[in-house]
Coordinates of C-alpha atoms in Angstrom, one line a residue:
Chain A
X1 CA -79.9 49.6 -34.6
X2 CA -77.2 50.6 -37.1
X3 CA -74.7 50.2 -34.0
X4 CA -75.7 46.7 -33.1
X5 CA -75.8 45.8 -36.8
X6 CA -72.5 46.7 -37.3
X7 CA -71.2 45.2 -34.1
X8 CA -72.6 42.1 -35.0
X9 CA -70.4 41.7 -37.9
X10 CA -67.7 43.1 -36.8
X11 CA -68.0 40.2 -33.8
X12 CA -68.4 37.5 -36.7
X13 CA -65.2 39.0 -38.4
X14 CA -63.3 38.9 -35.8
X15 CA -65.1 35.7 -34.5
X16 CA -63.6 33.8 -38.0
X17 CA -60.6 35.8 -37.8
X18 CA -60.0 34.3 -34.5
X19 CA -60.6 31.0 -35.4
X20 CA -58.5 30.9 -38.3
X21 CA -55.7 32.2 -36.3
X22 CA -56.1 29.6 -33.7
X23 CA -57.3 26.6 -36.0
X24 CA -55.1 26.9 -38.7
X25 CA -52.4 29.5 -38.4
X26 CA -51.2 29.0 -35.0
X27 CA -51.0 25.3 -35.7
X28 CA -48.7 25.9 -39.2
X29 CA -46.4 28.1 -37.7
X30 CA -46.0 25.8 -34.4
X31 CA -45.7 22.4 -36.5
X32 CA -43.1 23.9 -39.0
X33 CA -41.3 25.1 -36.4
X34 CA -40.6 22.3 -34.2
X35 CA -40.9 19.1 -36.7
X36 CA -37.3 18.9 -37.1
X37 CA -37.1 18.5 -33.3
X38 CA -39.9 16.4 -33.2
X39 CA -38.6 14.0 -35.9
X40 CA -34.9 13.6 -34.2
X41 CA -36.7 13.3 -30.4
X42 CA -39.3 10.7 -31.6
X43 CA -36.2 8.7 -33.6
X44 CA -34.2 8.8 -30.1
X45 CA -37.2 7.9 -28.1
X46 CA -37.8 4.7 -30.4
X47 CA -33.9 3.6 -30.6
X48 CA -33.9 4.1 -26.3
X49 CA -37.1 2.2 -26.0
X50 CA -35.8 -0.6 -28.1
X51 CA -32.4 -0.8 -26.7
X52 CA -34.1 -1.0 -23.0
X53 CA -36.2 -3.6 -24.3
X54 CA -33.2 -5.9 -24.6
X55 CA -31.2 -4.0 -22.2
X56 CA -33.5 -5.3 -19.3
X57 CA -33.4 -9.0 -20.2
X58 CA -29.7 -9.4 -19.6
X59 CA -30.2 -8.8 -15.9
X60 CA -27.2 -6.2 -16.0
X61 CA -27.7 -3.6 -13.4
X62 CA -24.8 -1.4 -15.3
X63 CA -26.5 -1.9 -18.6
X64 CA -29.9 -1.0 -17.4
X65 CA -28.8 2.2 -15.8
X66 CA -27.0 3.3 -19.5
X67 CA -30.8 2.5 -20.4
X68 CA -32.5 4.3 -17.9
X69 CA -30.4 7.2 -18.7
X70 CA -30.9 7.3 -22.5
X71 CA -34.9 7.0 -22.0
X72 CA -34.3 10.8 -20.6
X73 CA -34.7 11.3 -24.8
X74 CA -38.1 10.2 -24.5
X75 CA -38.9 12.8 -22.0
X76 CA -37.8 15.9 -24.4
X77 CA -40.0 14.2 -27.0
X78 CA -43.2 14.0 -24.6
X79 CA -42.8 17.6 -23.9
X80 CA -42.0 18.5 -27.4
X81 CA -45.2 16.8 -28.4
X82 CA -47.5 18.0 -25.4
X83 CA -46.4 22.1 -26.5
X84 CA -47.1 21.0 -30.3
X85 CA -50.6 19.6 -29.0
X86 CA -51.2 22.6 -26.7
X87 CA -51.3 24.4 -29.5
X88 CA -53.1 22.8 -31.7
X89 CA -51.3 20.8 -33.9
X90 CA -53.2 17.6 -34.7
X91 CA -52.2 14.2 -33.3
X92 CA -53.0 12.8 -36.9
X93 CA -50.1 15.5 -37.8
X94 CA -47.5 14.2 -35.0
X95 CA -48.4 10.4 -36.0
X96 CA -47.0 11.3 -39.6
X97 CA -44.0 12.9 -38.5
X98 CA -43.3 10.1 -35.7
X99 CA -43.6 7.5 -38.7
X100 CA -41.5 10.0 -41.3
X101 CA -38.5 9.7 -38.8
X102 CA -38.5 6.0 -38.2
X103 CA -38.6 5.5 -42.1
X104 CA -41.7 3.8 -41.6
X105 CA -43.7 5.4 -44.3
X106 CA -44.5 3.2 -47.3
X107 CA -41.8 3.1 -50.5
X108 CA -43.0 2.0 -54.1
X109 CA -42.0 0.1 -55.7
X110 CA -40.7 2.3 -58.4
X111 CA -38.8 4.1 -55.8
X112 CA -35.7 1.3 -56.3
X113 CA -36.8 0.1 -59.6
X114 CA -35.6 3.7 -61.0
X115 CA -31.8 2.9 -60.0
X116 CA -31.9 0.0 -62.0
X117 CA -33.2 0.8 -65.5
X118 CA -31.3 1.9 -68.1
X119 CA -31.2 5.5 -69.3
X120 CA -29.7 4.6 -72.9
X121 CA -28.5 1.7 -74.9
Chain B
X1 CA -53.3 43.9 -36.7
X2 CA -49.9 45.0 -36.0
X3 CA -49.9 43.7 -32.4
X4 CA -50.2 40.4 -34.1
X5 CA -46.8 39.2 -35.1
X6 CA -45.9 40.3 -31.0
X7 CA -48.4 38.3 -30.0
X8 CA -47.6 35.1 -31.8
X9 CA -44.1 35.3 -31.1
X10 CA -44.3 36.0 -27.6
X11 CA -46.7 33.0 -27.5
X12 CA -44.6 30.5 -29.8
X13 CA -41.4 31.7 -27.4
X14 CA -42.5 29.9 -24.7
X15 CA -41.9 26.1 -26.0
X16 CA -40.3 24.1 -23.3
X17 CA -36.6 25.3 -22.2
X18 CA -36.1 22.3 -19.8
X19 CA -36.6 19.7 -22.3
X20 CA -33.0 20.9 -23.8
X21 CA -31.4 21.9 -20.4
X22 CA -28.3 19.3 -20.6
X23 CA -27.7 20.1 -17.1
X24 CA -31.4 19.1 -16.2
X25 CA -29.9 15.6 -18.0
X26 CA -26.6 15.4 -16.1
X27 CA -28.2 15.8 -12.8
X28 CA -29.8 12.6 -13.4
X29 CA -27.3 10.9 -14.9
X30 CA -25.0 12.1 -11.6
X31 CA -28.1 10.8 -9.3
X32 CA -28.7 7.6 -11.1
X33 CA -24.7 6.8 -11.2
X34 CA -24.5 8.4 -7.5
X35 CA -21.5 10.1 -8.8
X36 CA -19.8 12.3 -5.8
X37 CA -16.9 13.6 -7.8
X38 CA -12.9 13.0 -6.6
X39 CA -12.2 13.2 -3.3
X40 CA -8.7 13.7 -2.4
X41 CA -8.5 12.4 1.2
X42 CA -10.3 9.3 0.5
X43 CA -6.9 7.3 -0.5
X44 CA -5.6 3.9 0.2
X45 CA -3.8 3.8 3.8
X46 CA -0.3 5.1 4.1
X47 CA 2.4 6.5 5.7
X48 CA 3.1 10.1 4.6
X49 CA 6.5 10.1 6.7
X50 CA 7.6 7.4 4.1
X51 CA 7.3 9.8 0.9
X52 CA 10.7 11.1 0.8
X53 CA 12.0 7.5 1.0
X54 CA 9.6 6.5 -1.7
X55 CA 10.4 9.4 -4.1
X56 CA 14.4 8.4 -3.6
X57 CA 13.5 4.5 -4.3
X58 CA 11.2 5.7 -7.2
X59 CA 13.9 7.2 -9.0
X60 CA 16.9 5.8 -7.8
X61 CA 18.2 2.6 -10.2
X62 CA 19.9 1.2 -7.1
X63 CA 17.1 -1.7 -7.1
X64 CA 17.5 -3.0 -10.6
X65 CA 20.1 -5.8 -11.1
X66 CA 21.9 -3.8 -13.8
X67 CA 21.3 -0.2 -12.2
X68 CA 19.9 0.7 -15.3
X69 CA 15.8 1.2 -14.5
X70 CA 13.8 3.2 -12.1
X71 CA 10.4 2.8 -11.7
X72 CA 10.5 6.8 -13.3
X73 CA 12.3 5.3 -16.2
X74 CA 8.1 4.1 -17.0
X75 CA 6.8 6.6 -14.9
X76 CA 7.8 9.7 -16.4
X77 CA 6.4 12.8 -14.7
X78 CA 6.7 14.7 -17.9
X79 CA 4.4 11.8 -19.8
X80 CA 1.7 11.9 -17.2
X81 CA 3.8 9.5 -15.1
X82 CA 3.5 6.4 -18.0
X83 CA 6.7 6.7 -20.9
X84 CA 4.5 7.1 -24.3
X85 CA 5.8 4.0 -25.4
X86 CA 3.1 0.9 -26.8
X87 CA 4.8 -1.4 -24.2
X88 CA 7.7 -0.3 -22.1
X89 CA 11.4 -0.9 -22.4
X90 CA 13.1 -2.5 -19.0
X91 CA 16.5 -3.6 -18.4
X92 CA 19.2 -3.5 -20.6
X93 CA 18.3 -0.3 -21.7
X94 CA 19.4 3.7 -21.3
X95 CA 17.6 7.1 -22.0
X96 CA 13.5 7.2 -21.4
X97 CA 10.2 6.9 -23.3
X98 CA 11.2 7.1 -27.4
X99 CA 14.9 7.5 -26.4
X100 CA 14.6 4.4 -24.4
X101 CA 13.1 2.2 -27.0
X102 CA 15.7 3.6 -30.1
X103 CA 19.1 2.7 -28.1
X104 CA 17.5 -0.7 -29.1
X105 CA 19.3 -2.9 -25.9
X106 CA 16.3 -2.8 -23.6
X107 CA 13.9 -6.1 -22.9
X108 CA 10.6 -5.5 -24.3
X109 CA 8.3 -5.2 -21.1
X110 CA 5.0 -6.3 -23.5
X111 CA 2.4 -4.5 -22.0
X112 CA 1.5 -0.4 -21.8
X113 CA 2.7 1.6 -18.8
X114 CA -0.3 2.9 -16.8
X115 CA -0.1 6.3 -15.4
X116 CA -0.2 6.5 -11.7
X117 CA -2.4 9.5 -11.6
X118 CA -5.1 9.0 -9.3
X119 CA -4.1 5.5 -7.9
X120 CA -4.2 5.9 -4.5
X121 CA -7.5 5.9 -4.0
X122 CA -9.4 3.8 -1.9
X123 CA -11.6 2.6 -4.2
X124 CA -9.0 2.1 -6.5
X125 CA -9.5 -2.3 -6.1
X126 CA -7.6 -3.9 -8.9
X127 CA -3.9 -3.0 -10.4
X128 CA -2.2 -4.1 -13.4
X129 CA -4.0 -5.0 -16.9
X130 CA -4.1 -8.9 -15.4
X131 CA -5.6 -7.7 -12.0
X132 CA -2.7 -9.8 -10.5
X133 CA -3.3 -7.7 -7.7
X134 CA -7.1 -6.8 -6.5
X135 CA -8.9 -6.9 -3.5
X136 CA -11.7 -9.8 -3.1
X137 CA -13.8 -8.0 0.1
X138 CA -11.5 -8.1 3.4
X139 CA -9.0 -9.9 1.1
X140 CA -5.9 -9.0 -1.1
X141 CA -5.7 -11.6 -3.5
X142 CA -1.8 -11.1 -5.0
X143 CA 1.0 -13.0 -6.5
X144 CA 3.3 -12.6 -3.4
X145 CA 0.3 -14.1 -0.5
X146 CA -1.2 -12.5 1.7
X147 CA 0.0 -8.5 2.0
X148 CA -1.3 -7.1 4.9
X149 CA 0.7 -10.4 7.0
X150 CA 3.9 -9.4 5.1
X151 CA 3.6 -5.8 6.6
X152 CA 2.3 -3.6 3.4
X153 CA -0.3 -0.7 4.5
X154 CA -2.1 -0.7 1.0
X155 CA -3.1 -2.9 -2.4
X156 CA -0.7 -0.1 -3.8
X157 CA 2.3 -0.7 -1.8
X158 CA 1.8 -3.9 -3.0
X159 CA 2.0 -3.6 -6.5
X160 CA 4.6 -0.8 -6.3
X161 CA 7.1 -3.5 -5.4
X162 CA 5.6 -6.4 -8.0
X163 CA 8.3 -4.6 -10.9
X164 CA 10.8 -4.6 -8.7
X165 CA 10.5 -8.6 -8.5
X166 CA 10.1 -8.8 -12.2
X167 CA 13.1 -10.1 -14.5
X168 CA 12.5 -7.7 -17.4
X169 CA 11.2 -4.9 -15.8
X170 CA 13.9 -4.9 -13.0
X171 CA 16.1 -7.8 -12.1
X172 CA 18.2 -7.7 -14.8
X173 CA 19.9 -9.5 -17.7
X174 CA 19.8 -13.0 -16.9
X175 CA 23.3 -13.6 -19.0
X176 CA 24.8 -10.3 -17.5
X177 CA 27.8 -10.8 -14.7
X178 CA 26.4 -7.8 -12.6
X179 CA 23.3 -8.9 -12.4
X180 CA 23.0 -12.8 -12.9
X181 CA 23.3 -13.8 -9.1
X182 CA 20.2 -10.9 -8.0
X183 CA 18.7 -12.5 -10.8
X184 CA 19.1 -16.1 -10.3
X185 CA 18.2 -15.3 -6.1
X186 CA 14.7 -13.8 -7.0
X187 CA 13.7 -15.3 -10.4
X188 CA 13.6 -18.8 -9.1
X189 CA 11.5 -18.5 -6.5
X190 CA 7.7 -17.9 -6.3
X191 CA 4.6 -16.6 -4.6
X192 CA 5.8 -15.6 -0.9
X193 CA 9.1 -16.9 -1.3
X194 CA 9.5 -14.4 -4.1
X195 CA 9.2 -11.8 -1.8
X196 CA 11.9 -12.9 0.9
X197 CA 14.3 -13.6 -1.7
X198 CA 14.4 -10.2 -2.9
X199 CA 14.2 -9.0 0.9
X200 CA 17.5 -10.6 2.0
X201 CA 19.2 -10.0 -1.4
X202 CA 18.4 -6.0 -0.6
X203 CA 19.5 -6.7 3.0
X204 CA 22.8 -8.3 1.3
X205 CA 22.9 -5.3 -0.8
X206 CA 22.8 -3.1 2.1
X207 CA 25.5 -4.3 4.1
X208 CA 27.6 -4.8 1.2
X209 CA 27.5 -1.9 -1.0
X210 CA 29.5 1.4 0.5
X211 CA 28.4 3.6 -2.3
X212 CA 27.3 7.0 -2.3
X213 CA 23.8 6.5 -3.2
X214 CA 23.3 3.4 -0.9
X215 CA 24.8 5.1 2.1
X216 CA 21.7 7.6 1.1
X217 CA 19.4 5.4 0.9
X218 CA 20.6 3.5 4.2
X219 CA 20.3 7.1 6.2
X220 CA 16.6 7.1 4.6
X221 CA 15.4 4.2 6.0
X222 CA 17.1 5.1 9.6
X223 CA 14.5 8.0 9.6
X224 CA 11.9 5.7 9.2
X225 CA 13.6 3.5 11.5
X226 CA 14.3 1.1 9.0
X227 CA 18.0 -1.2 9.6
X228 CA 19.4 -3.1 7.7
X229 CA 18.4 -6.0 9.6
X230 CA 14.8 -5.3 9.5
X231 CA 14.7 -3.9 6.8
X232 CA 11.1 -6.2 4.4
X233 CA 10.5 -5.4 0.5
X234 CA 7.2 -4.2 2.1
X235 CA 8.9 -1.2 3.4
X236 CA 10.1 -0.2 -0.1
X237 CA 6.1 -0.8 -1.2
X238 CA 5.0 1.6 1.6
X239 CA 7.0 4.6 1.1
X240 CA 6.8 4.0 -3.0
X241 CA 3.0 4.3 -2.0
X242 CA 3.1 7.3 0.2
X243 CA 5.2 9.1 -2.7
X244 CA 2.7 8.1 -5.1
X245 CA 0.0 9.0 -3.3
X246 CA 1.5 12.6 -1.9
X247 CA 2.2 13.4 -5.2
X248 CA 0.6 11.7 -7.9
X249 CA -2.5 10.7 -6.8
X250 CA -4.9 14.2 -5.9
X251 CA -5.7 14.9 -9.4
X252 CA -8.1 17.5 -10.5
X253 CA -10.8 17.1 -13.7
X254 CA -13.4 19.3 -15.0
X255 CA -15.7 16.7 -14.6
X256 CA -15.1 16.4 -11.1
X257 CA -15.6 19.9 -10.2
X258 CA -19.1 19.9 -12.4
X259 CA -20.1 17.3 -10.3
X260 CA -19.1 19.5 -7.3
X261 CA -21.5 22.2 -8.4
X262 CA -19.5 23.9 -11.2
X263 CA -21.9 24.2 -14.1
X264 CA -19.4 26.2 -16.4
X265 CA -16.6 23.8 -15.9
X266 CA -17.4 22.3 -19.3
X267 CA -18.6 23.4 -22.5
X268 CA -22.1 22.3 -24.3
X269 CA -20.3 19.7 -26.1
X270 CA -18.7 18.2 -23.3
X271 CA -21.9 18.2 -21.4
X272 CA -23.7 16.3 -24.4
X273 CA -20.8 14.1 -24.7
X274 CA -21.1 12.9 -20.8
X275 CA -24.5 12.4 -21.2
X276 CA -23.3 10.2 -23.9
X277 CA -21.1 8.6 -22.2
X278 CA -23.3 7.5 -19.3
X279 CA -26.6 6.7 -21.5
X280 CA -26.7 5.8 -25.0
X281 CA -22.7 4.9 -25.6
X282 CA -22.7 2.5 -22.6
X283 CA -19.0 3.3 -22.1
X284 CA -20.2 3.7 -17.9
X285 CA -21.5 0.0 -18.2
X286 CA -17.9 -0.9 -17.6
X287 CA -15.9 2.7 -16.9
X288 CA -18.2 3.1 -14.3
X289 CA -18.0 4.9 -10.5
X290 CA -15.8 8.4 -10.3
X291 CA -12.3 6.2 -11.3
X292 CA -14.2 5.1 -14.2
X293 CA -13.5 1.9 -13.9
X294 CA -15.8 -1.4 -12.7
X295 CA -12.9 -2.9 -11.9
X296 CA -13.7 -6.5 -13.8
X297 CA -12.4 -7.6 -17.0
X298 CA -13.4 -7.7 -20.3
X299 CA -12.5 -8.3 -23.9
X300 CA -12.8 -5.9 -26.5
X301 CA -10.5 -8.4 -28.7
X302 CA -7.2 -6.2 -29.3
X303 CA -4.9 -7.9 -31.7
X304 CA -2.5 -9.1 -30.0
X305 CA 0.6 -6.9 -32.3
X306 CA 4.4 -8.5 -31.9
X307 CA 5.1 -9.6 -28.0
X308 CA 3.2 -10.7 -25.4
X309 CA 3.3 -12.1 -22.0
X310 CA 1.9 -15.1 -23.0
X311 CA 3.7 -18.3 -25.2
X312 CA 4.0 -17.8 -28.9
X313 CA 3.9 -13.5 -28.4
X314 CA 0.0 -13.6 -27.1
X315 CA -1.2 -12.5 -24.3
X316 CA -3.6 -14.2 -22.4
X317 CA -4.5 -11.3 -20.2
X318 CA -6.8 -12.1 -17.2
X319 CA -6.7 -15.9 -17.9
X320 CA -2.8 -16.1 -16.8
X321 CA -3.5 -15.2 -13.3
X322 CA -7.0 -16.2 -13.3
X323 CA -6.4 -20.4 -15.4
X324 CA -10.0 -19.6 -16.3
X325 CA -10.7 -20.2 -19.9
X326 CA -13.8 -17.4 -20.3
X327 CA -11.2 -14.9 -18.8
X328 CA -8.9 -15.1 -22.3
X329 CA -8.0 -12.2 -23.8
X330 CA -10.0 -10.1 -20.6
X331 CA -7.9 -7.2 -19.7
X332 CA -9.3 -4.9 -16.7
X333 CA -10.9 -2.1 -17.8
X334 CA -8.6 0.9 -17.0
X335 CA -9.6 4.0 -15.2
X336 CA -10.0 6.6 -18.1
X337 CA -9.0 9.7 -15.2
X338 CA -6.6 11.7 -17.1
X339 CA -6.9 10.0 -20.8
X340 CA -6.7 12.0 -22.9
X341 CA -2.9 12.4 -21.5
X342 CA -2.1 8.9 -21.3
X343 CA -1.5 7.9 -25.3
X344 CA -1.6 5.3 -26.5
X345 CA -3.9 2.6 -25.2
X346 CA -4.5 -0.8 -25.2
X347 CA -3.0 -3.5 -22.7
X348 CA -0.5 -3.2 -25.6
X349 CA -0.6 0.7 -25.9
X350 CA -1.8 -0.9 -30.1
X351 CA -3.9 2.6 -30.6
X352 CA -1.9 5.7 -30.7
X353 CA -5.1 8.3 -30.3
X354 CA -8.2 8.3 -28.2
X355 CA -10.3 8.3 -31.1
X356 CA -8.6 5.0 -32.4
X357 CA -9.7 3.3 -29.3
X358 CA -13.2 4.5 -28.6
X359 CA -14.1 3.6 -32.2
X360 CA -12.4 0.3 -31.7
X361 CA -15.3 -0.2 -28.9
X362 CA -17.7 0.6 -31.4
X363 CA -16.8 -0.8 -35.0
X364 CA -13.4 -2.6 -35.2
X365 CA -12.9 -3.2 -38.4
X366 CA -12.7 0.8 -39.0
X367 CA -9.1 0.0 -37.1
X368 CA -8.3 -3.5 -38.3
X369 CA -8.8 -2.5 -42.0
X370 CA -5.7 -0.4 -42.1
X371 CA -3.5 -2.3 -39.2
X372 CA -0.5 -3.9 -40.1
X373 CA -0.7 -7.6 -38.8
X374 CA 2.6 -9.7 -37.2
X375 CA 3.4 -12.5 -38.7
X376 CA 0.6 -15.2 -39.0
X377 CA -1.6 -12.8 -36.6
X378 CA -4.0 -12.3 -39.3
X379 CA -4.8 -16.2 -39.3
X380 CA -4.9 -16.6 -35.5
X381 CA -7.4 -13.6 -35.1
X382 CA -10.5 -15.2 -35.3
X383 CA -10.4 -16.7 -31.8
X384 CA -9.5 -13.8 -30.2
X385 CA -12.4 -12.2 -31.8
X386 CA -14.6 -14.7 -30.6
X387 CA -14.0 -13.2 -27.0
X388 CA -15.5 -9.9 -27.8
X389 CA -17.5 -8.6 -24.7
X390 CA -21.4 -9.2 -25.6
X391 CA -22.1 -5.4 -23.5
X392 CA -20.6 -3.9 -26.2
X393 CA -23.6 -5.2 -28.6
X394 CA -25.8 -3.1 -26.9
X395 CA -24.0 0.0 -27.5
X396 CA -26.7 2.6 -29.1
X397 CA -26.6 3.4 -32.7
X398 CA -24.5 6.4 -33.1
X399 CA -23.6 9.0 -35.3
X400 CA -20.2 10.5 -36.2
X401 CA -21.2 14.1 -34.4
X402 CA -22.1 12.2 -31.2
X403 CA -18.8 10.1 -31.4
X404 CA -17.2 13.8 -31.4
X405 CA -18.8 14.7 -28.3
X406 CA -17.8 11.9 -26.7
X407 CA -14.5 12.2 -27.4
X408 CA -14.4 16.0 -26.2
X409 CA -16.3 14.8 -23.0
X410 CA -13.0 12.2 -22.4
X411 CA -10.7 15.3 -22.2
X412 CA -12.7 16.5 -19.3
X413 CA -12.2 13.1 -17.2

């Protein structure tokens, strides 16, 4: 019985060991190592979606292929994201870093307000 | 435990490689642009028999009214076959390129020499910065009628002998005793006429002249079967095109070899730089097809500088051919093979470097903040600014690394 005891908490140790590895370290590592990337692939994917929104009302086959071509940055940043998801990094995670790289994220107030107060009179 | 840092970064290693693989990229950009690189026996039609007489015509200065201009004395072979000058210097002058424009005598031809690298071939479909002369279908529209009924093989043989019916690029001095007659035969005539003018005065000239170099040239046209009774400007056009074409016009580029298959032709940054080229920088929008050129006209709203072809010292570009007021200020767009040899550029050769020009495209007033305007130019600018192509508003946001790549990729072309 002594053997099974012990095996059983050696299978929970490892069990949470596991877990933590998967859950939580793997995710880290993967996420700090690939938000730069992320960041500058999810700013070109916005500027070629954007441009080839306009792109495609002026009728101009020339322009549209320029456009067609650019969009290739949004395939690097859907394969970018589907590696970062395969291993585990949260889409609540991505979502932040998609919104850090447009500049989206909200700015106080105080944020401008510093530049203009005086620091001595 | 010690296994584990193996594990993770064999796992973590394998993150996408073809995400990043540029020549993944360019392999669409070549399909989606149906790019087939140069190919050196697609060219204009021709006689190659006629070359030698061509290369003798091309730089002899027997055809200019004063016997002081070739068409090498703007065609340098040394220069990339243009002269490095803004805008060429014609008759009246002596020496080439710098030398040329110092000696101070020379008429002011206002617009920049184009290379003739690479203009034989047959999709080459519009010549000069005006397009004066371009093919319209079946059709050559030019200023001397119809070409193929006045015997040329080629829209190049056409526009080879266009200088040689211009006063300042060849006639000659219209006050000058040696030259005032050729001049006043050919300058007052137009379109078709134009040409037989100039044909019977070279006949004339023929007959006439017993000197060395015309006796050569007469034996020349015997091999081709040329008298001096048959003899048609045409004839000069041809062979000028068949030397051209011989010589000048099976050029080579990295680009072109990469893509034939040569992956290591360039280097990473000129790879990123073509993809620039043909996606977020637009520039294919109009320097488009393997001549990289769409062979229309546009305005990117050059100031105008000093002379011009135009009253008052502008230039009017497409508009003087075409009487169309939306064509103002249009130039065609020019084939970018061989640019980064071809300094400077411009319909009025205004930027010295490449990097003047391509950032022109993007932001002008980076150029037009240090440029040294003619007199009253600066209050006369605004309408030619107003003529500023709208494609280049859709030119992506870029940054100054990208702008580097881009001009790398341009030595490539």
């Amino acid at each position: 019985m002594k053997w099974l005891d012990i095996t059983f908490k050696l299978s929970v140790v490892v069990g949470v060991l596991a877990y933590i590895f998967k859950e939580l370290l793997v995710p880290t590592v993967v996420l700090q190592m690939n938000k730069n990337d992320f960041m500058s692939y999810s700013k070109a994917c916005a500027q070629a979606m954007d441009s080839n929104w306009y792109i495609e009302q002026t009728g101009n086959t020339r322009l549209s292929a320029s456009s067609n071509i650019q969009l290739l940055d949004c395939h690097e940043y859907d394969l970018l994201q589907k590696h970062m998801l395969k291993y585990g990094v949260s889409e609540y995670a991505l979502s932040e870093l998609g919104l850090k790289a447009l500049e989206l994220h909200q700015r106080p107030a105080s944020e401008i307000a510093e530049q203009h107060k005086f620091t001595e009179r | 435990m010690k296994l584990l840092p193996y594990f993770l970064l064999v796992m973590l290693s394998s993150a996408p490689k073809a995400a990043t693989d540029i020549d993944f990229k360019l392999a669409k950009v070549i399909e989606a642009y149906n790019l087939r690189g140069l190919d050196c026996s697609n060219v204009q039609s021709h006689e190659p028999s006629l070359s030698e007489l061509g290369k003798f015509v091309f730089e002899s200065t027997l055809l200019s009214g004063n016997n002081d201009t070739s068409c090498s004395t703007c065609h340098i072979e040394s220069k990339a076959r243009t002269d490095g000058l803004s805008v060429s210097v014609g008759v009246g002058g002596s020496g080439e390129g710098m030398e040329r424009f110092k000696h101070g005598h020379g008429i002011l031809v206002p617009r920049n020499s184009f290379t003739l690298m690479g203009r034989g071939f047959a999709d080459y479909q519009a010549y000069f910065w005006d397009g004066k002369v371009q093919s319209q279908g079946q059709d050559w529209v030019t200023p001397v009628g119809d070409g193929k009924k006045l015997g040329y093989h080629s829209l190049l043989a056409v526009s080879a002998t266009l200088p040689l019916l211009a006063r300042d690029e060849f006639l000659g001095l219209k006050h000058d005793k040696d030259s005032k007659s050729y001049v006043s035969q050919i300058d007052s005539k137009y379109h078709g006429e134009r040409f037989h003018a100039a044909t019977y005065a070279i006949r004339e000239k023929l007959v006439s002249r017993p000197s060395g170099e015309w006796q050569k040239f007469k034996a020349l046209l015997a091999q081709n079967k040329i008298t001096e009774s048959t003899f048609q400007l045409s004839d000069l056009g041809n062979a000028i095109a068949a030397f051209i074409i011989r010589n000048e016009n099976c050029v080579s580029t990295r680009w072109s070899n990469y893509i034939k298959g040569d992956k290591s032709t360039l280097t990473s940054q000129e790879k990123e730089g073509a993809f620039l080229f043909y996606g977020k920088g637009r520039c294919a929008t109009c320097h488009s097809g393997d001549l990289f050129s769409d062979f229309s006209f546009h305005s990117l709203a050059v100031p105008q500088g000093t002379v011009g072809v135009s009253m008052l010292g502008q230039d009017l570009g497409r508009s003087e051919i075409s009487l169309n007021v939306s064509d103002r200020y249009k130039f065609k767009t020019p084939s970018l093979l061989k640019v980064s040899e071809t300094a400077p550029y411009g319909h009025n050769g205004v930027f010295q470097t490449l990097s003047e020009i391509v950032e022109f495209h993007l932001n002008p007033i980076i150029f037009l903040s240090g440029y040294q305007w003619a007199d009253n130019e600066k209050y006369n600018y605004g309408r030619l600014l107003s003529t500023r192509s709208p494609l280049l508003s859709h030119t992506g946001m870029l940054t100054k690394d990208e702008v580097d790549k881009l001009l790398q990729f341009l030595t490539a072309i």
